[in-house]
């Protein structure tokens, strides 16, 4: 049983490959290295002692996808991470996002729908809810008009998968992540943002190590406990484990529908200032930030209802915000150890 992990050298993908290999699965990775590096393979081996197969391949090339599935004709289970994911970039370059995130999904599904049985785990996002009306957000919350082309590719992706699963042998689970943060406790793999990080936690750790001067906090005039936005920050290892649980659910035919949806979060909302306080606690040093204007497109609050994932999927998070921040800080120090301040 070989599991295809697309984007398997990326942040969440590499952590999921580790958990798959820890559970004894054989893994083949497809990655085009546009937002990752082949050196991540070494980190995976350092943790698990096993080297996954790796094929450098761009899923936008239909012929390459077809060739892959001819060569790996024993692949019928896919965990699909490969996608562009920067909200701001998607606004500037929507067609890059529609081509990369949708065309590649279509080519994968065209191969899987030919199988007598296929299992598909899709990397989706809480961004599909927009600003939900009620907290915590459960899976029945209405899908709101996407706030960015990136978010729209997740909504469209979910619809495509649902339509194809209805008429084919594909069983699918859509995993809607809240905010993945942190790194593997071994500090052998972690987040490797290219350029200036758009996301909060890598910007914080890069500021902590001295790469960035200070954090811009995007607004403190929101209707929240301290005026800053609330998010549900989930440790990437907890998130990775959820993918293995979801895959095993499909492999053991425990799914109750052809397409199931689960929110993956801690169920706890944390404000930007609370994340900063957590970092100060784990790093043991004061943190430089300043309040600036709100960022276009930010929702005020988003944190997950964990009921469905806990009771039906049988999964829950184990790490706290401090533990996640500590792992992120350890990773940052490790990769920058030469110029650690
Ligand atoms: C978190 C909070 C910012 C940076 C996005 C996508 C989501 C997923 C995760 C891909 C917000 C504040 C941030 C900074 C700040 N992407 N912030 N200064 O926007 O919740 O989610 O990334 O999978 O789909 O929507 O995450 O980390 O960018 O922001 O004040 O320099 O931190 O305003 O309140 P976000 P984020």
Short mmCIF file of C-alpha atoms and ligand atoms in Angstrom, two decimals:
data_model
loop_
_atom_site.label_atom_id
_atom_site.label_comp_id
_atom_site.label_asym_id
_atom_site.label_seq_id
_atom_site.Cartn_x
_atom_site.Cartn_y
_atom_site.Cartn_z
CA UNK A 1 0.00 0.00 0.00
CA UNK A 2 1.79 3.13 -1.23
CA UNK A 3 0.43 6.54 -0.30
CA UNK A 4 0.96 9.49 -2.63
CA UNK A 5 1.58 12.75 -0.78
CA UNK A 6 1.56 15.72 -3.14
CA UNK A 7 3.44 18.73 -1.76
CA UNK A 8 5.09 16.24 0.59
CA UNK A 9 8.24 18.35 0.99
CA UNK A 10 6.23 21.36 2.11
CA UNK A 11 5.44 22.48 5.66
CA UNK A 12 2.36 20.38 6.48
CA UNK A 13 3.17 17.75 3.85
CA UNK A 14 6.57 16.85 5.31
CA UNK A 15 5.16 16.53 8.82
CA UNK A 16 2.42 14.26 7.46
CA UNK A 17 4.97 12.07 5.63
CA UNK A 18 6.75 11.59 8.98
CA UNK A 19 3.54 10.48 10.69
CA UNK A 20 2.63 8.18 7.78
CA UNK A 21 6.04 6.52 7.89
CA UNK A 22 5.82 6.25 11.68
CA UNK A 23 2.60 4.26 11.14
CA UNK A 24 4.31 1.95 8.65
CA UNK A 25 2.96 3.33 5.38
CA UNK A 26 5.15 3.46 2.26
CA UNK A 27 5.12 6.98 0.87
CA UNK A 28 5.82 8.47 -2.52
CA UNK A 29 6.10 12.26 -2.66
CA UNK A 30 5.38 14.51 -5.61
CA UNK A 31 6.70 18.04 -5.22
CA UNK A 32 7.73 20.68 -7.78
CA UNK A 33 10.02 22.36 -5.20
CA UNK A 34 8.43 25.77 -5.91
CA UNK A 35 7.97 26.35 -2.17
CA UNK A 36 10.16 23.67 -0.62
CA UNK A 37 13.56 22.03 -0.92
CA UNK A 38 14.81 18.49 -1.54
CA UNK A 39 16.87 18.84 1.67
CA UNK A 40 13.61 18.29 3.59
CA UNK A 41 13.97 14.60 2.64
CA UNK A 42 17.04 14.42 4.93
CA UNK A 43 14.97 15.75 7.82
CA UNK A 44 12.29 13.12 7.22
CA UNK A 45 14.92 10.37 7.17
CA UNK A 46 16.56 11.76 10.32
CA UNK A 47 13.25 11.43 12.16
CA UNK A 48 11.88 8.16 10.78
CA UNK A 49 14.95 6.34 9.50
CA UNK A 50 13.07 5.74 6.22
CA UNK A 51 13.45 7.59 2.92
CA UNK A 52 10.18 8.13 1.05
CA UNK A 53 10.26 7.89 -2.73
CA UNK A 54 10.37 11.35 -4.27
CA UNK A 55 9.48 12.52 -7.77
CA UNK A 56 10.05 16.14 -8.78
CA UNK A 57 6.97 16.81 -10.86
CA UNK A 58 4.63 19.70 -11.61
CA UNK A 59 1.01 18.61 -11.28
CA UNK A 60 0.01 21.27 -13.82
CA UNK A 61 1.56 19.06 -16.48
CA UNK A 62 -1.20 16.58 -17.29
CA UNK A 63 1.12 14.23 -19.23
CA UNK A 64 3.51 14.07 -16.25
CA UNK A 65 0.64 13.16 -13.92
CA UNK A 66 -0.49 10.43 -16.32
CA UNK A 67 3.05 9.05 -16.59
CA UNK A 68 3.38 9.04 -12.81
CA UNK A 69 0.22 6.98 -12.34
CA UNK A 70 1.28 4.52 -15.04
CA UNK A 71 4.58 4.02 -13.23
CA UNK A 72 3.03 3.90 -9.76
CA UNK A 73 -0.05 1.90 -10.66
CA UNK A 74 -0.37 0.71 -7.04
CA UNK A 75 -1.18 4.22 -5.84
CA UNK A 76 -4.87 4.63 -5.06
CA UNK A 77 -4.62 6.77 -1.91
CA UNK A 78 -3.62 10.41 -2.14
CA UNK A 79 -3.12 13.14 0.42
CA UNK A 80 -3.15 16.32 -1.65
CA UNK A 81 -1.25 19.29 -0.22
CA UNK A 82 0.38 20.69 -3.36
CA UNK A 83 -1.06 24.17 -3.93
CA UNK A 84 -0.13 27.82 -3.79
CA UNK A 85 -1.29 29.27 -0.47
CA UNK A 86 -0.38 32.94 -0.06
CA UNK A 87 -3.56 35.00 0.27
CA UNK A 88 -1.97 38.30 -0.78
CA UNK A 89 -0.16 36.78 -3.78
CA UNK A 90 -3.41 35.21 -4.96
CA UNK A 91 -5.04 38.65 -5.18
CA UNK A 92 -2.16 39.92 -7.33
CA UNK A 93 -1.96 36.80 -9.53
CA UNK A 94 -5.31 34.97 -9.52
CA UNK A 95 -4.69 32.93 -12.67
CA UNK A 96 -1.52 31.43 -11.14
CA UNK A 97 -3.73 30.22 -8.29
CA UNK A 98 -6.58 28.94 -10.46
CA UNK A 99 -4.17 27.07 -12.71
CA UNK A 100 -1.95 25.67 -9.98
CA UNK A 101 -4.61 24.80 -7.43
CA UNK A 102 -7.45 23.69 -9.71
CA UNK A 103 -5.83 22.20 -12.83
CA UNK A 104 -3.54 19.99 -10.72
CA UNK A 105 -6.52 18.78 -8.68
CA UNK A 106 -8.42 17.90 -11.87
CA UNK A 107 -5.50 15.89 -13.31
CA UNK A 108 -5.14 13.93 -10.05
CA UNK A 109 -8.86 13.15 -9.90
CA UNK A 110 -8.92 12.08 -13.56
CA UNK A 111 -6.40 9.38 -12.66
CA UNK A 112 -8.10 8.30 -9.44
CA UNK A 113 -11.58 8.05 -10.91
CA UNK A 114 -10.30 5.22 -13.14
CA UNK A 115 -9.44 3.09 -10.09
CA UNK A 116 -11.79 0.45 -8.68
CA UNK A 117 -11.35 2.10 -5.28
CA UNK A 118 -9.59 5.37 -4.43
CA UNK A 119 -9.11 7.47 -1.31
CA UNK A 120 -8.51 11.21 -1.38
CA UNK A 121 -7.63 13.51 1.52
CA UNK A 122 -7.86 17.18 0.59
CA UNK A 123 -6.03 20.03 2.25
CA UNK A 124 -8.72 22.65 2.72
CA UNK A 125 -8.93 25.67 4.97
CA UNK A 126 -11.19 27.49 7.44
CA UNK A 127 -10.90 30.37 5.01
CA UNK A 128 -13.94 28.88 3.24
CA UNK A 129 -16.09 30.14 6.14
CA UNK A 130 -15.01 33.76 5.74
CA UNK A 131 -16.12 35.63 8.85
CA UNK A 132 -18.40 32.98 10.36
CA UNK A 133 -21.44 34.26 12.24
CA UNK A 134 -21.01 31.98 15.25
CA UNK A 135 -18.04 30.77 17.29
CA UNK A 136 -16.77 28.13 17.56
CA UNK A 137 -17.08 27.34 13.85
CA UNK A 138 -18.56 23.91 13.07
CA UNK A 139 -18.68 22.11 9.71
CA UNK A 140 -22.30 23.16 9.11
CA UNK A 141 -21.36 26.85 9.12
CA UNK A 142 -22.28 28.39 5.77
CA UNK A 143 -19.61 28.82 3.14
CA UNK A 144 -19.19 32.55 2.60
CA UNK A 145 -18.06 34.29 -0.63
CA UNK A 146 -14.29 33.81 -0.77
CA UNK A 147 -12.18 36.73 0.48
CA UNK A 148 -9.37 35.91 -1.98
CA UNK A 149 -8.67 33.82 -5.08
CA UNK A 150 -6.69 31.49 -2.78
CA UNK A 151 -9.77 30.93 -0.62
CA UNK A 152 -11.87 30.50 -3.76
CA UNK A 153 -9.59 27.73 -5.03
CA UNK A 154 -10.28 25.85 -1.78
CA UNK A 155 -14.04 26.30 -2.15
CA UNK A 156 -13.98 25.29 -5.83
CA UNK A 157 -11.68 22.37 -5.00
CA UNK A 158 -14.14 21.06 -2.42
CA UNK A 159 -17.00 21.29 -4.93
CA UNK A 160 -15.04 19.49 -7.66
CA UNK A 161 -14.11 16.67 -5.29
CA UNK A 162 -17.71 16.29 -4.12
CA UNK A 163 -19.04 16.12 -7.70
CA UNK A 164 -16.44 13.56 -8.78
CA UNK A 165 -16.79 11.40 -5.65
CA UNK A 166 -20.55 11.12 -6.24
CA UNK A 167 -20.08 9.50 -9.67
CA UNK A 168 -16.88 7.52 -9.11
CA UNK A 169 -15.07 5.09 -6.82
CA UNK A 170 -13.37 7.93 -4.96
CA UNK A 171 -14.04 8.37 -1.23
CA UNK A 172 -12.83 11.72 0.07
CA UNK A 173 -12.25 13.57 3.31
CA UNK A 174 -11.91 17.37 3.23
CA UNK A 175 -9.81 18.69 6.10
CA UNK A 176 -10.39 22.35 6.89
CA UNK A 177 -7.31 23.58 8.75
CA UNK A 178 -7.34 26.52 11.05
CA UNK A 179 -3.88 28.08 11.57
CA UNK A 180 -1.04 25.54 11.40
CA UNK A 181 2.09 26.57 13.36
CA UNK A 182 5.19 25.09 14.95
CA UNK A 183 7.62 22.38 13.91
CA UNK A 184 8.49 18.78 14.65
CA UNK A 185 10.00 18.54 18.19
CA UNK A 186 13.19 17.09 16.69
CA UNK A 187 13.73 20.41 14.82
CA UNK A 188 14.67 18.30 11.80
CA UNK A 189 11.77 19.71 9.75
CA UNK A 190 9.70 22.89 10.02
CA UNK A 191 8.30 25.87 8.19
CA UNK A 192 10.59 27.34 5.51
CA UNK A 193 8.84 30.50 4.28
CA UNK A 194 10.43 31.98 1.18
CA UNK A 195 11.06 35.75 1.45
CA UNK A 196 9.20 37.89 3.97
CA UNK A 197 6.75 35.65 5.87
CA UNK A 198 3.09 36.55 5.37
CA UNK A 199 1.97 34.44 8.33
CA UNK A 200 2.18 35.58 11.94
CA UNK A 201 4.29 32.90 13.62
CA UNK A 202 7.21 32.66 11.19
CA UNK A 203 7.36 36.47 11.21
CA UNK A 204 7.51 36.38 15.01
CA UNK A 205 10.31 33.81 15.14
CA UNK A 206 12.30 35.63 12.43
CA UNK A 207 11.92 38.83 14.45
CA UNK A 208 12.99 36.96 17.57
CA UNK A 209 16.17 35.74 15.86
CA UNK A 210 16.94 39.24 14.54
CA UNK A 211 16.12 38.70 10.85
CA UNK A 212 13.22 41.21 11.07
CA UNK A 213 13.29 44.47 13.02
CA UNK A 214 9.84 44.27 14.57
CA UNK A 215 6.40 42.76 14.01
CA UNK A 216 3.63 44.92 12.54
CA UNK A 217 0.43 43.99 14.37
CA UNK A 218 -2.35 44.52 11.85
CA UNK A 219 -4.88 46.42 13.93
CA UNK A 220 -5.92 46.51 17.57
CA UNK A 221 -9.37 48.01 17.08
CA UNK A 222 -11.24 44.74 16.48
CA UNK A 223 -14.14 43.80 18.81
CA UNK A 224 -12.04 41.25 20.71
CA UNK A 225 -10.57 40.81 24.19
CA UNK A 226 -7.56 43.03 23.41
CA UNK A 227 -8.53 44.49 20.03
CA UNK A 228 -6.39 42.13 17.96
CA UNK A 229 -7.67 39.30 15.73
CA UNK A 230 -8.42 35.86 17.15
CA UNK A 231 -7.30 32.65 15.42
CA UNK A 232 -7.05 28.94 16.28
CA UNK A 233 -3.35 28.06 16.18
CA UNK A 234 -2.86 24.30 15.78
CA UNK A 235 0.48 22.49 16.16
CA UNK A 236 1.52 21.11 12.77
CA UNK A 237 2.29 17.67 14.28
CA UNK A 238 -1.26 17.44 15.66
CA UNK A 239 -2.50 18.44 12.22
CA UNK A 240 -0.29 15.86 10.49
CA UNK A 241 -1.60 13.09 12.75
CA UNK A 242 -5.16 14.00 11.79
CA UNK A 243 -4.31 13.21 8.15
CA UNK A 244 -3.21 9.67 9.07
CA UNK A 245 -6.38 9.14 11.11
CA UNK A 246 -8.48 10.39 8.17
CA UNK A 247 -6.65 8.14 5.69
CA UNK A 248 -7.07 5.09 7.93
CA UNK A 249 -10.78 5.91 8.24
CA UNK A 250 -11.11 5.62 4.46
CA UNK A 251 -8.86 2.57 4.14
CA UNK A 252 -10.95 0.79 6.78
CA UNK A 253 -14.20 1.88 5.05
CA UNK A 254 -15.40 3.62 8.21
CA UNK A 255 -16.52 6.74 6.38
CA UNK A 256 -20.30 7.30 6.49
CA UNK A 257 -20.44 9.33 3.28
CA UNK A 258 -18.53 9.48 0.02
CA UNK A 259 -17.29 12.93 1.11
CA UNK A 260 -16.78 13.86 4.75
CA UNK A 261 -15.67 17.23 6.12
CA UNK A 262 -13.75 17.92 9.34
CA UNK A 263 -12.52 21.14 10.91
CA UNK A 264 -9.04 20.74 12.37
CA UNK A 265 -8.25 23.11 15.20
CA UNK A 266 -7.64 23.23 18.94
CA UNK A 267 -11.03 24.81 19.71
CA UNK A 268 -9.18 27.64 21.47
CA UNK A 269 -9.02 31.15 20.06
CA UNK A 270 -5.85 33.17 20.67
CA UNK A 271 -5.32 36.85 19.90
CA UNK A 272 -2.23 38.20 18.17
CA UNK A 273 -1.10 39.75 21.45
CA UNK A 274 -1.59 36.43 23.24
CA UNK A 275 0.61 34.73 20.64
CA UNK A 276 3.24 37.41 21.21
CA UNK A 277 3.04 36.83 24.99
CA UNK A 278 3.46 33.11 24.40
CA UNK A 279 6.57 33.78 22.35
CA UNK A 280 8.00 36.06 25.05
CA UNK A 281 7.42 33.29 27.57
CA UNK A 282 9.12 30.55 25.53
CA UNK A 283 11.99 32.73 24.24
CA UNK A 284 12.56 34.44 27.56
CA UNK A 285 12.98 37.82 25.95
CA UNK A 286 10.89 40.93 25.26
CA UNK A 287 9.45 41.10 21.75
CA UNK A 288 9.45 44.23 19.52
CA UNK A 289 6.17 45.02 17.79
CA UNK A 290 4.04 47.96 16.84
CA UNK A 291 0.37 48.37 16.09
CA UNK A 292 -0.41 49.43 12.51
CA UNK A 293 -3.54 49.54 10.36
CA UNK A 294 -5.71 46.50 9.77
CA UNK A 295 -4.76 44.12 6.91
CA UNK A 296 -7.26 43.95 4.05
CA UNK A 297 -9.25 40.71 4.11
CA UNK A 298 -8.56 39.71 7.71
CA UNK A 299 -11.51 38.26 9.59
CA UNK A 300 -11.95 39.30 13.24
CA UNK A 301 -12.26 35.86 14.73
CA UNK A 302 -12.01 32.20 13.70
CA UNK A 303 -11.68 29.19 15.95
CA UNK A 304 -12.88 25.64 15.45
CA UNK A 305 -15.56 23.50 16.97
CA UNK A 306 -13.67 20.28 17.67
CA UNK A 307 -16.76 18.14 18.37
CA UNK A 308 -16.98 16.38 15.00
CA UNK A 309 -13.25 15.67 14.73
CA UNK A 310 -13.17 14.41 18.33
CA UNK A 311 -16.28 12.22 18.25
CA UNK A 312 -16.42 10.97 14.66
CA UNK A 313 -12.83 11.14 13.43
CA UNK A 314 -11.56 10.18 16.88
CA UNK A 315 -8.78 12.79 16.85
CA UNK A 316 -7.92 15.73 19.09
CA UNK A 317 -4.98 18.08 19.48
CA UNK A 318 -2.38 17.38 22.16
CA UNK A 319 -0.13 20.46 22.08
CA UNK A 320 -0.69 23.84 23.68
CA UNK A 321 0.02 27.22 22.11
CA UNK A 322 3.19 27.53 24.22
CA UNK A 323 4.41 24.11 23.07
CA UNK A 324 3.75 25.01 19.45
CA UNK A 325 5.52 28.37 19.83
CA UNK A 326 8.47 26.69 21.55
CA UNK A 327 8.83 24.23 18.65
CA UNK A 328 8.66 27.10 16.15
CA UNK A 329 11.33 29.01 18.08
CA UNK A 330 13.61 25.93 18.38
CA UNK A 331 13.33 25.38 14.63
CA UNK A 332 14.11 29.05 13.85
CA UNK A 333 17.19 28.95 16.08
CA UNK A 334 18.34 25.72 14.50
CA UNK A 335 18.09 26.88 10.89
CA UNK A 336 19.69 30.26 11.69
CA UNK A 337 22.20 29.01 14.21
CA UNK A 338 25.09 30.71 12.41
CA UNK A 339 23.62 34.20 12.79
CA UNK A 340 21.74 33.69 16.10
CA UNK A 341 21.63 37.04 17.95
C1 LIG B 1 -2.90 35.51 11.62
C2 LIG B 1 -3.18 36.80 12.40
C3 LIG B 1 -3.13 38.79 11.08
C4 LIG B 1 1.11 38.67 10.12
C5 LIG B 1 -3.97 32.56 6.44
C6 LIG B 1 -4.84 31.91 5.40
C7 LIG B 1 -5.16 30.51 5.82
C8 LIG B 1 -3.86 29.79 6.01
C9 LIG B 1 -3.11 30.46 7.16
C10 LIG B 1 -2.76 28.77 4.15
C11 LIG B 1 -4.08 37.74 11.62
C12 LIG B 1 -2.03 38.81 12.12
C13 LIG B 1 -0.14 38.35 10.62
C14 LIG B 1 1.77 39.85 10.56
C15 LIG B 1 -0.11 40.31 12.00
N1 LIG B 1 -3.10 29.85 4.82
N2 LIG B 1 -0.72 39.16 11.54
N3 LIG B 1 1.14 40.63 11.49
O1 LIG B 1 -4.55 35.21 7.78
O2 LIG B 1 -5.38 33.80 9.75
O3 LIG B 1 -4.69 32.66 7.64
O4 LIG B 1 -2.82 31.80 6.72
O5 LIG B 1 -3.03 27.64 4.37
O6 LIG B 1 -5.93 29.89 4.82
O7 LIG B 1 -6.07 32.61 5.32
O8 LIG B 1 -2.98 33.71 9.09
O9 LIG B 1 -0.74 34.05 10.08
O10 LIG B 1 -1.44 35.49 8.10
O11 LIG B 1 -2.47 35.88 10.32
O12 LIG B 1 -0.65 41.06 12.84
O13 LIG B 1 2.91 40.20 10.15
O14 LIG B 1 -1.95 37.49 12.61
O15 LIG B 1 -3.74 40.08 11.00
O16 LIG B 1 -4.93 38.37 12.56
P1 LIG B 1 -4.47 33.96 8.58
P2 LIG B 1 -1.83 34.78 9.35
#
